[in-house]
């Protein structure tokens, strides 16, 4: 189990580096300000990156004000190959974002490990153009290695969360081959976003109980969650 241990150790090391936590500050401030102004935080990614938006959606201990931006043609369950081709097409992002009423008081988190595919890059630019605060969750190193003259998500976003991952994502070298296994972007990205929203909840708690879902198996969950669904369902089509 040496390889499994190496992978876990690598992820743990990256997540506990001081700069990983420190970079969350501006993102926390932006989301807190948005919440206090009545805004929502939209979360958008293509391919495997869309999983992080779902990870934040309607779950115990999670925020009620996050909205995953979803498009079946950019996900994996219908055709992984087709979705990979589509995320590189120009003009797609506008059609996706048009389905969501994202405005200046909101935040848009755009997730792209490589940071160069057309759809997430264009989504960030469209949101910035209408005054939305854009938080990028990406790998600067991967973007710099793969840009080849293309626009980079990190250069468009208002705030950047760098997951610190190497080009190619995978972390563990395999013996007798030039291959690597164990992609880190989902594990590290999910942990970063959960840390971000835990800190946001802590700061919002100074105003009163923050809008956080309770586990349906815990006391008081039914009333708490019903009230939150009634509050946010008119603006969240996925509740």
Coordinates of N, CA and C in Angstrom, one line a residue, residues 214-229:
X214 N -29.0 21.4 7.7 CA -28.7 20.4 8.8 C -28.9 19.0 8.1
X215 N -28.3 18.0 8.7 CA -28.5 16.6 8.3 C -29.9 16.3 8.6
X216 N -30.6 15.6 7.7 CA -32.0 15.3 7.9 C -32.2 14.3 9.1
X217 N -31.1 13.7 9.5 CA -31.2 12.8 10.7 C -31.0 13.5 12.0
X218 N -30.8 14.8 12.0 CA -30.5 15.5 13.2 C -31.7 16.3 13.7
X219 N -31.8 16.5 15.0 CA -32.9 17.3 15.6 C -33.0 18.7 15.0
X220 N -34.2 19.1 14.7 CA -34.4 20.4 14.1 C -34.2 20.6 12.6
X221 N -33.8 19.5 12.0 CA -33.4 19.6 10.6 C -34.6 19.9 9.7
X222 N -35.8 19.3 9.9 CA -36.9 19.4 9.0 C -37.3 20.9 8.9
X223 N -37.5 21.6 10.1 CA -37.9 23.0 10.1 C -36.8 23.9 9.5
X224 N -35.5 23.6 9.9 CA -34.4 24.5 9.4 C -34.3 24.3 7.9
X225 N -34.3 23.1 7.4 CA -34.1 22.9 5.9 C -35.3 23.4 5.1
X226 N -36.5 23.2 5.7 CA -37.7 23.7 5.0 C -37.7 25.2 4.8
X227 N -37.3 25.9 5.8 CA -37.2 27.4 5.8 C -36.2 27.8 4.7
X228 N -35.0 27.1 4.7 CA -34.0 27.5 3.7 C -34.4 27.2 2.3
X229 N -35.1 26.1 2.1 CA -35.6 25.7 0.7 C -36.6 26.8 0.3

